Amino acid sequence: MKKKINLAFLLVLVLHFSCASLNYWKVKVELPEVASLNLDQFKELVVSNFLVEKETKDFNLNQELVDFFSEELVQHFKGKIRRQEISWGEKDIFQKEDFWKTLLPGSEETLILTGSVNYSEEIRKAILEDYSRESEEYFPSEKGLAQRKFYTLNLSLYLIEAKTGEILYTREFKESRGYKNPKQTANFAFFDLMEKVRAKFFSNILGEERVEQRYLISD
Amino acid sequence: MIDNDKAVNKKVFSLVFLFSLLGCFFLSCSHSLHDEQLQFGIQAAQKDLWDEAIFRWKKAIRFHPNSAAAHNNLAVAYEKKGLLEEAKKEYETALRLSPENTRIKSNYQSFKEYYSSDKKEDEKEN
């Protein structure tokens, strides 16, 4: 009798655990995002130079940023796009409405894209065991001392209405990426990082859909 | 007297056994209905039929209100439809029901990251 009870108990346990195993499916979902502002209400977009906190060696950060945004915005903005040089006085100038109001007098339907940037590189070292970690893509499974060259881009973007000096959109982007190649150039890494910024920025201001991954599960 | 007690015990045992069996049957039945709806919803979602998926997962929750999977899947569907408050509520319910589930945790983390910038901007405006 006792044997039978034990057997039944074992059977219940096996059934329980076989039912409790979790299955999942990865799905790509296009998630809608609400546009932060209506670009169509502006006829002109002025891309200013950026407030560069620290110059990068052998790389014209400001020029690359201005070129990048000017070229990208052409594809999304129907109006005129031009560049404007600004002489930066102080760091918190973005909040000073009077400064922006007087920058482009008589501009009724003009939007200014501006911001501040800091671009840095560093070498990171780590002693690794032989194991794999799914989430750590920069230091994959290997043994011994690993070295990666990391580039970090801190970019604050502002979209300011020229007529009122009001900030219509602002967001801080902090993007980072590590490379195995110790000779990786700042120029190459910059475009990798700007790709991430581009996706987020245009998704924000245009309200474009973004593809994200989610798990559907069954228990 | 002893024989009479034995007979009563046997009857009681039989009744308990019968009710347990019936209980198991109804429980397994509601679980299988729940599983069926859950799977149906997943298949619909994979074919991009999210309204159908929502309908199925809501039904799955009716059969089994404590199904973390159904609440999680419903949250994903609400996200897809742009119903953020509803999605948040469903993710939180799913996490409450299954706090150690890494898939639900991952979904909720991604959800929070994706929408955090918009929320911060809204808070600043208010």
Short mmCIF file of C-alpha atoms in Angstrom, two decimals:
data_model
loop_
_atom_site.label_atom_id
_atom_site.label_comp_id
_atom_site.label_asym_id
_atom_site.label_seq_id
_atom_site.Cartn_x
_atom_site.Cartn_y
_atom_site.Cartn_z
CA MET A 1 0.00 0.00 0.00
CA LYS A 2 2.80 2.39 1.01
CA LYS A 3 4.61 1.55 -2.22
CA LYS A 4 1.49 2.42 -4.21
CA ILE A 5 1.11 5.78 -2.44
CA ASN A 6 4.76 6.61 -3.14
CA LEU A 7 4.29 5.70 -6.78
CA ALA A 8 1.19 7.87 -7.05
CA PHE A 9 3.02 10.76 -5.39
CA LEU A 10 5.91 10.40 -7.82
CA LEU A 11 3.51 10.36 -10.75
CA VAL A 12 1.83 13.55 -9.55
CA LEU A 13 5.23 15.22 -9.17
CA VAL A 14 6.33 14.21 -12.68
CA LEU A 15 3.04 15.42 -14.13
CA HIS A 16 3.31 18.68 -12.23
CA PHE A 17 6.81 19.46 -13.44
CA SER A 18 6.11 18.42 -16.99
CA CYS A 19 3.16 20.82 -17.05
CA ALA A 20 5.14 23.59 -15.37
CA SER A 21 7.85 23.76 -18.04
CA LEU A 22 7.73 27.17 -19.63
CA ASN A 23 7.63 27.75 -23.37
CA TYR A 24 8.23 31.08 -24.97
CA TRP A 25 8.24 32.74 -28.35
CA LYS A 26 10.22 35.79 -29.32
CA VAL A 27 8.15 38.22 -31.33
CA LYS A 28 9.14 41.41 -33.08
CA VAL A 29 6.52 44.06 -32.42
CA GLU A 30 6.26 47.42 -34.11
CA LEU A 31 5.46 49.78 -31.29
CA PRO A 32 3.82 53.09 -32.01
CA GLU A 33 5.27 56.26 -30.61
CA VAL A 34 3.53 59.60 -30.33
CA ALA A 35 5.31 62.39 -32.22
CA SER A 36 6.81 64.98 -29.88
CA LEU A 37 6.18 67.84 -32.26
CA ASN A 38 4.66 68.58 -35.62
CA LEU A 39 7.52 69.38 -38.00
CA ASP A 40 5.09 70.35 -40.75
CA GLN A 41 4.22 73.59 -38.98
CA PHE A 42 7.74 74.91 -39.70
CA LYS A 43 9.04 76.16 -43.03
CA GLU A 44 12.69 76.34 -42.13
CA LEU A 45 15.03 74.28 -40.01
CA VAL A 46 18.33 75.73 -38.89
CA VAL A 47 21.07 73.35 -37.81
CA SER A 48 23.49 75.17 -35.54
CA ASN A 49 26.98 74.17 -34.54
CA PHE A 50 27.16 72.13 -31.33
CA LEU A 51 28.62 73.05 -27.99
CA VAL A 52 31.58 70.66 -27.84
CA GLU A 53 32.67 70.07 -24.25
CA LYS A 54 36.02 68.52 -25.19
CA GLU A 55 37.60 68.31 -28.62
CA THR A 56 38.41 64.85 -29.98
CA LYS A 57 41.87 64.28 -31.45
CA ASP A 58 41.95 63.90 -35.27
CA PHE A 59 38.17 64.17 -35.49
CA ASN A 60 36.02 67.23 -36.14
CA LEU A 61 33.08 66.26 -33.93
CA ASN A 62 31.06 69.40 -34.51
CA GLN A 63 31.36 69.24 -38.30
CA GLU A 64 30.41 65.56 -38.35
CA LEU A 65 27.32 66.21 -36.22
CA VAL A 66 26.14 69.14 -38.32
CA ASP A 67 26.68 67.15 -41.54
CA PHE A 68 24.93 64.11 -40.09
CA PHE A 69 21.79 65.95 -38.99
CA SER A 70 21.61 68.15 -42.09
CA GLU A 71 21.68 65.11 -44.34
CA GLU A 72 19.27 63.06 -42.25
CA LEU A 73 16.75 65.87 -41.83
CA VAL A 74 16.52 66.42 -45.60
CA GLN A 75 14.76 63.06 -45.79
CA HIS A 76 12.14 63.96 -43.20
CA PHE A 77 11.66 67.73 -43.40
CA LYS A 78 9.83 69.28 -46.34
CA GLY A 79 10.99 72.86 -45.75
CA LYS A 80 14.34 74.58 -46.19
CA ILE A 81 17.35 73.44 -44.16
CA ARG A 82 20.31 75.73 -43.53
CA ARG A 83 23.26 75.97 -41.17
CA GLN A 84 24.00 78.72 -38.70
CA GLU A 85 27.17 79.34 -36.72
CA ILE A 86 26.67 80.28 -33.06
CA SER A 87 29.35 81.57 -30.71
CA TRP A 88 28.81 79.81 -27.42
CA GLY A 89 29.11 81.95 -24.32
CA GLU A 90 27.81 79.83 -21.47
CA LYS A 91 26.80 76.24 -20.91
CA ASP A 92 23.17 76.77 -19.91
CA ILE A 93 22.43 78.94 -22.93
CA PHE A 94 19.83 76.46 -24.18
CA GLN A 95 17.37 77.55 -21.50
CA LYS A 96 17.78 81.29 -22.29
CA GLU A 97 14.81 82.12 -24.46
CA ASP A 98 16.00 85.68 -25.15
CA PHE A 99 19.20 84.43 -26.73
CA TRP A 100 17.32 82.25 -29.22
CA LYS A 101 14.69 84.87 -29.92
CA THR A 102 17.30 87.41 -30.97
CA LEU A 103 19.44 84.91 -32.87
CA LEU A 104 17.22 84.83 -35.95
CA PRO A 105 15.08 87.98 -35.87
CA GLY A 106 12.00 87.94 -38.07
CA SER A 107 11.99 84.16 -38.39
CA GLU A 108 8.35 83.22 -37.96
CA GLU A 109 8.24 79.52 -38.73
CA THR A 110 11.79 78.46 -38.02
CA LEU A 111 13.02 75.66 -35.84
CA ILE A 112 16.58 75.48 -34.54
CA LEU A 113 18.34 72.17 -33.96
CA THR A 114 21.16 72.60 -31.52
CA GLY A 115 22.83 70.88 -28.58
CA SER A 116 25.91 69.98 -26.64
CA VAL A 117 28.15 66.98 -27.05
CA ASN A 118 30.89 65.05 -25.33
CA TYR A 119 32.66 62.20 -27.10
CA SER A 120 35.18 60.10 -25.24
CA GLU A 121 37.21 56.95 -25.66
CA GLU A 122 38.72 54.64 -23.07
CA ILE A 123 40.37 51.25 -22.80
CA ARG A 124 38.65 48.81 -20.47
CA LYS A 125 40.31 45.63 -19.28
CA ALA A 126 38.78 42.60 -17.62
CA ILE A 127 39.97 39.17 -16.52
CA LEU A 128 37.56 36.63 -17.88
CA GLU A 129 36.68 33.10 -16.97
CA ASP A 130 35.61 30.69 -19.67
CA TYR A 131 31.91 31.21 -19.54
CA SER A 132 29.29 32.84 -21.71
CA ARG A 133 26.94 35.58 -20.71
CA GLU A 134 24.09 36.30 -23.05
CA SER A 135 23.67 39.91 -22.06
CA GLU A 136 27.35 40.88 -22.13
CA GLU A 137 28.14 41.24 -25.79
CA TYR A 138 31.35 43.21 -25.32
CA PHE A 139 33.14 40.52 -23.36
CA PRO A 140 31.99 37.21 -24.82
CA SER A 141 33.11 33.78 -23.71
CA GLU A 142 36.90 33.68 -23.52
CA LYS A 143 39.66 33.15 -21.01
CA GLY A 144 42.32 35.50 -19.69
CA LEU A 145 42.75 39.24 -19.98
CA ALA A 146 40.39 40.94 -22.40
CA GLN A 147 40.75 44.48 -23.61
CA ARG A 148 38.16 46.61 -25.35
CA LYS A 149 38.25 50.10 -26.72
CA PHE A 150 35.08 51.87 -25.65
CA TYR A 151 33.60 54.97 -27.24
CA THR A 152 30.90 56.95 -25.42
CA LEU A 153 28.80 59.69 -26.93
CA ASN A 154 26.87 62.03 -24.64
CA LEU A 155 24.65 64.15 -26.81
CA SER A 156 21.99 66.61 -25.65
CA LEU A 157 19.69 67.68 -28.44
CA TYR A 158 17.34 70.65 -28.43
CA LEU A 159 14.73 71.76 -30.91
CA ILE A 160 14.00 75.42 -30.25
CA GLU A 161 11.37 77.62 -31.82
CA ALA A 162 13.17 80.69 -33.23
CA LYS A 163 10.20 83.03 -32.75
CA THR A 164 9.67 82.38 -29.03
CA GLY A 165 12.98 80.87 -27.96
CA GLU A 166 11.02 78.03 -26.38
CA ILE A 167 12.47 74.52 -26.22
CA LEU A 168 9.99 72.25 -28.01
CA TYR A 169 11.98 69.06 -27.67
CA THR A 170 14.97 67.98 -25.65
CA ARG A 171 16.55 64.64 -24.95
CA GLU A 172 19.87 63.41 -23.67
CA PHE A 173 21.42 60.48 -25.46
CA LYS A 174 24.14 58.41 -23.89
CA GLU A 175 25.39 55.79 -26.28
CA SER A 176 28.35 53.52 -25.73
CA ARG A 177 30.02 50.72 -27.65
CA GLY A 178 33.10 48.58 -27.16
CA TYR A 179 35.39 47.25 -29.87
CA LYS A 180 37.81 44.36 -29.84
CA ASN A 181 40.04 46.12 -32.34
CA PRO A 182 42.39 48.41 -30.35
CA LYS A 183 42.97 50.49 -33.49
CA GLN A 184 39.31 51.29 -33.91
CA THR A 185 38.97 54.92 -34.99
CA ALA A 186 36.77 57.59 -33.39
CA ASN A 187 35.30 58.32 -36.80
CA PHE A 188 34.08 54.75 -37.36
CA ALA A 189 32.66 54.39 -33.85
CA PHE A 190 30.92 57.77 -34.13
CA PHE A 191 28.72 56.54 -36.97
CA ASP A 192 27.86 53.37 -35.07
CA LEU A 193 26.73 55.43 -32.11
CA MET A 194 24.91 57.99 -34.24
CA GLU A 195 22.88 55.18 -35.78
CA LYS A 196 21.44 54.50 -32.33
CA VAL A 197 20.77 58.20 -31.76
CA ARG A 198 19.20 58.54 -35.20
CA ALA A 199 16.68 55.74 -34.57
CA LYS A 200 15.60 57.18 -31.21
CA PHE A 201 15.59 60.83 -32.26
CA PHE A 202 13.53 60.41 -35.42
CA SER A 203 11.23 57.97 -33.71
CA ASN A 204 10.62 60.67 -31.06
CA ILE A 205 10.08 63.67 -33.29
CA LEU A 206 8.28 61.94 -36.15
CA GLY A 207 6.35 59.40 -34.12
CA GLU A 208 7.65 56.57 -36.28
CA GLU A 209 7.09 52.99 -35.25
CA ARG A 210 10.01 51.14 -33.76
CA VAL A 211 10.61 47.43 -33.80
CA GLU A 212 11.14 45.93 -30.37
CA GLN A 213 11.45 42.36 -29.18
CA ARG A 214 9.08 40.85 -26.64
CA TYR A 215 8.36 37.39 -25.28
CA LEU A 216 5.03 35.63 -25.54
CA ILE A 217 4.83 32.79 -23.06
CA SER A 218 2.67 29.79 -22.35
CA ASP A 219 2.71 27.91 -19.10
CA MET B 1 -20.61 -2.34 14.85
CA ILE B 2 -17.10 -2.39 13.47
CA ASP B 3 -18.43 -3.60 10.13
CA ASN B 4 -20.95 -0.73 10.15
CA ASP B 5 -18.13 1.82 10.79
CA LYS B 6 -16.10 0.28 8.02
CA ALA B 7 -19.02 0.59 5.63
CA VAL B 8 -19.53 4.27 6.59
CA ASN B 9 -15.80 4.97 6.19
CA LYS B 10 -15.85 3.30 2.80
CA LYS B 11 -18.83 5.45 1.73
CA VAL B 12 -17.15 8.63 2.97
CA PHE B 13 -13.93 7.70 1.26
CA SER B 14 -15.79 6.93 -1.97
CA LEU B 15 -17.59 10.27 -1.83
CA VAL B 16 -14.36 12.20 -1.13
CA PHE B 17 -12.67 10.32 -3.94
CA LEU B 18 -15.54 11.06 -6.32
CA PHE B 19 -15.57 14.77 -5.47
CA SER B 20 -11.78 14.94 -5.79
CA LEU B 21 -12.02 13.30 -9.16
CA LEU B 22 -14.73 15.70 -10.26
CA GLY B 23 -12.70 18.64 -8.93
CA CYS B 24 -9.64 17.46 -10.81
CA PHE B 25 -11.73 17.02 -13.93
CA PHE B 26 -13.16 20.56 -13.79
CA LEU B 27 -9.77 22.02 -12.88
CA SER B 28 -7.99 20.24 -15.69
CA CYS B 29 -10.83 21.14 -18.01
CA SER B 30 -10.58 24.85 -17.21
CA HIS B 31 -6.79 24.62 -17.50
CA SER B 32 -7.01 22.95 -20.88
CA LEU B 33 -9.49 25.60 -22.05
CA HIS B 34 -7.10 28.23 -20.75
CA ASP B 35 -4.14 26.59 -22.53
CA GLU B 36 -6.13 26.33 -25.72
CA GLN B 37 -6.99 30.04 -25.67
CA LEU B 38 -3.42 30.94 -24.73
CA GLN B 39 -1.99 29.01 -27.67
CA PHE B 40 -4.63 30.32 -30.04
CA GLY B 41 -3.72 33.86 -29.01
CA ILE B 42 -0.01 33.21 -29.59
CA GLN B 43 -0.72 31.86 -33.06
CA ALA B 44 -2.89 34.89 -33.84
CA ALA B 45 -0.20 37.29 -32.61
CA GLN B 46 2.42 35.56 -34.74
CA LYS B 47 0.18 36.22 -37.73
CA ASP B 48 -0.07 39.87 -36.65
CA LEU B 49 -3.75 39.47 -35.68
CA TRP B 50 -3.42 41.31 -32.39
CA ASP B 51 -7.13 42.02 -31.83
CA GLU B 52 -7.86 38.32 -32.08
CA ALA B 53 -4.94 37.61 -29.73
CA ILE B 54 -6.32 40.08 -27.16
CA PHE B 55 -9.73 38.40 -27.34
CA ARG B 56 -8.16 34.96 -26.78
CA TRP B 57 -5.92 36.00 -23.90
CA LYS B 58 -8.78 37.79 -22.16
CA LYS B 59 -10.73 34.55 -22.47
CA ALA B 60 -7.76 32.60 -21.10
CA ILE B 61 -7.72 34.91 -18.08
CA ARG B 62 -11.44 34.24 -17.51
CA PHE B 63 -10.69 30.50 -17.31
CA HIS B 64 -7.55 30.97 -15.23
CA PRO B 65 -7.30 34.45 -13.62
CA ASN B 66 -3.89 33.68 -12.11
CA SER B 67 -2.22 32.91 -15.42
CA ALA B 68 0.95 34.98 -15.52
CA ALA B 69 1.46 33.97 -19.15
CA ALA B 70 -1.92 35.28 -20.25
CA HIS B 71 -1.41 38.57 -18.41
CA ASN B 72 2.09 38.94 -19.90
CA ASN B 73 0.89 38.22 -23.44
CA LEU B 74 -2.01 40.60 -23.04
CA ALA B 75 0.45 43.29 -21.92
CA VAL B 76 2.51 42.79 -25.08
CA ALA B 77 -0.63 43.08 -27.19
CA TYR B 78 -1.70 46.27 -25.40
CA GLU B 79 1.78 47.69 -26.00
CA LYS B 80 1.45 46.91 -29.67
CA LYS B 81 -1.91 48.72 -29.73
CA GLY B 82 -0.43 51.74 -27.95
CA LEU B 83 -2.55 51.18 -24.81
CA LEU B 84 0.27 51.89 -22.41
CA GLU B 85 -1.63 52.15 -19.13
CA GLU B 86 -3.37 48.83 -19.76
CA ALA B 87 -0.05 47.24 -20.76
CA LYS B 88 1.61 48.47 -17.57
CA LYS B 89 -1.22 47.08 -15.44
CA GLU B 90 -1.02 43.67 -17.13
CA TYR B 91 2.78 43.47 -16.82
CA GLU B 92 2.52 44.30 -13.13
CA THR B 93 -0.13 41.62 -12.61
CA ALA B 94 1.99 39.07 -14.49
CA LEU B 95 5.03 39.93 -12.39
CA ARG B 96 3.03 39.72 -9.18
CA LEU B 97 1.84 36.24 -10.16
CA SER B 98 5.26 35.07 -11.32
CA PRO B 99 7.94 37.37 -9.88
CA GLU B 100 10.87 35.14 -10.89
CA ASN B 101 9.90 34.71 -14.52
CA THR B 102 12.82 36.13 -16.53
CA ARG B 103 10.80 36.59 -19.73
CA ILE B 104 8.17 38.69 -18.01
CA LYS B 105 10.88 40.67 -16.21
CA SER B 106 12.67 41.26 -19.51
CA ASN B 107 9.46 42.41 -21.23
CA TYR B 108 8.61 44.80 -18.41
CA GLN B 109 12.14 46.20 -18.31
CA SER B 110 12.09 46.84 -22.08
CA PHE B 111 8.64 48.40 -21.77
CA LYS B 112 9.83 50.77 -19.06
CA GLU B 113 12.98 51.72 -20.96
CA TYR B 114 11.12 52.31 -24.20
CA TYR B 115 8.59 54.67 -22.71
CA SER B 116 10.63 56.27 -19.92
CA SER B 117 11.92 59.16 -22.05
CA ASP B 118 8.39 60.16 -23.08
CA LYS B 119 7.18 59.98 -19.49
CA LYS B 120 10.03 62.14 -18.24
CA GLU B 121 9.20 64.71 -20.86
CA ASP B 122 5.53 64.66 -19.86
CA GLU B 123 6.46 65.11 -16.20
CA LYS B 124 8.68 68.06 -17.07
CA GLU B 125 5.84 69.68 -19.01
CA ASN B 126 3.43 69.21 -16.10
#
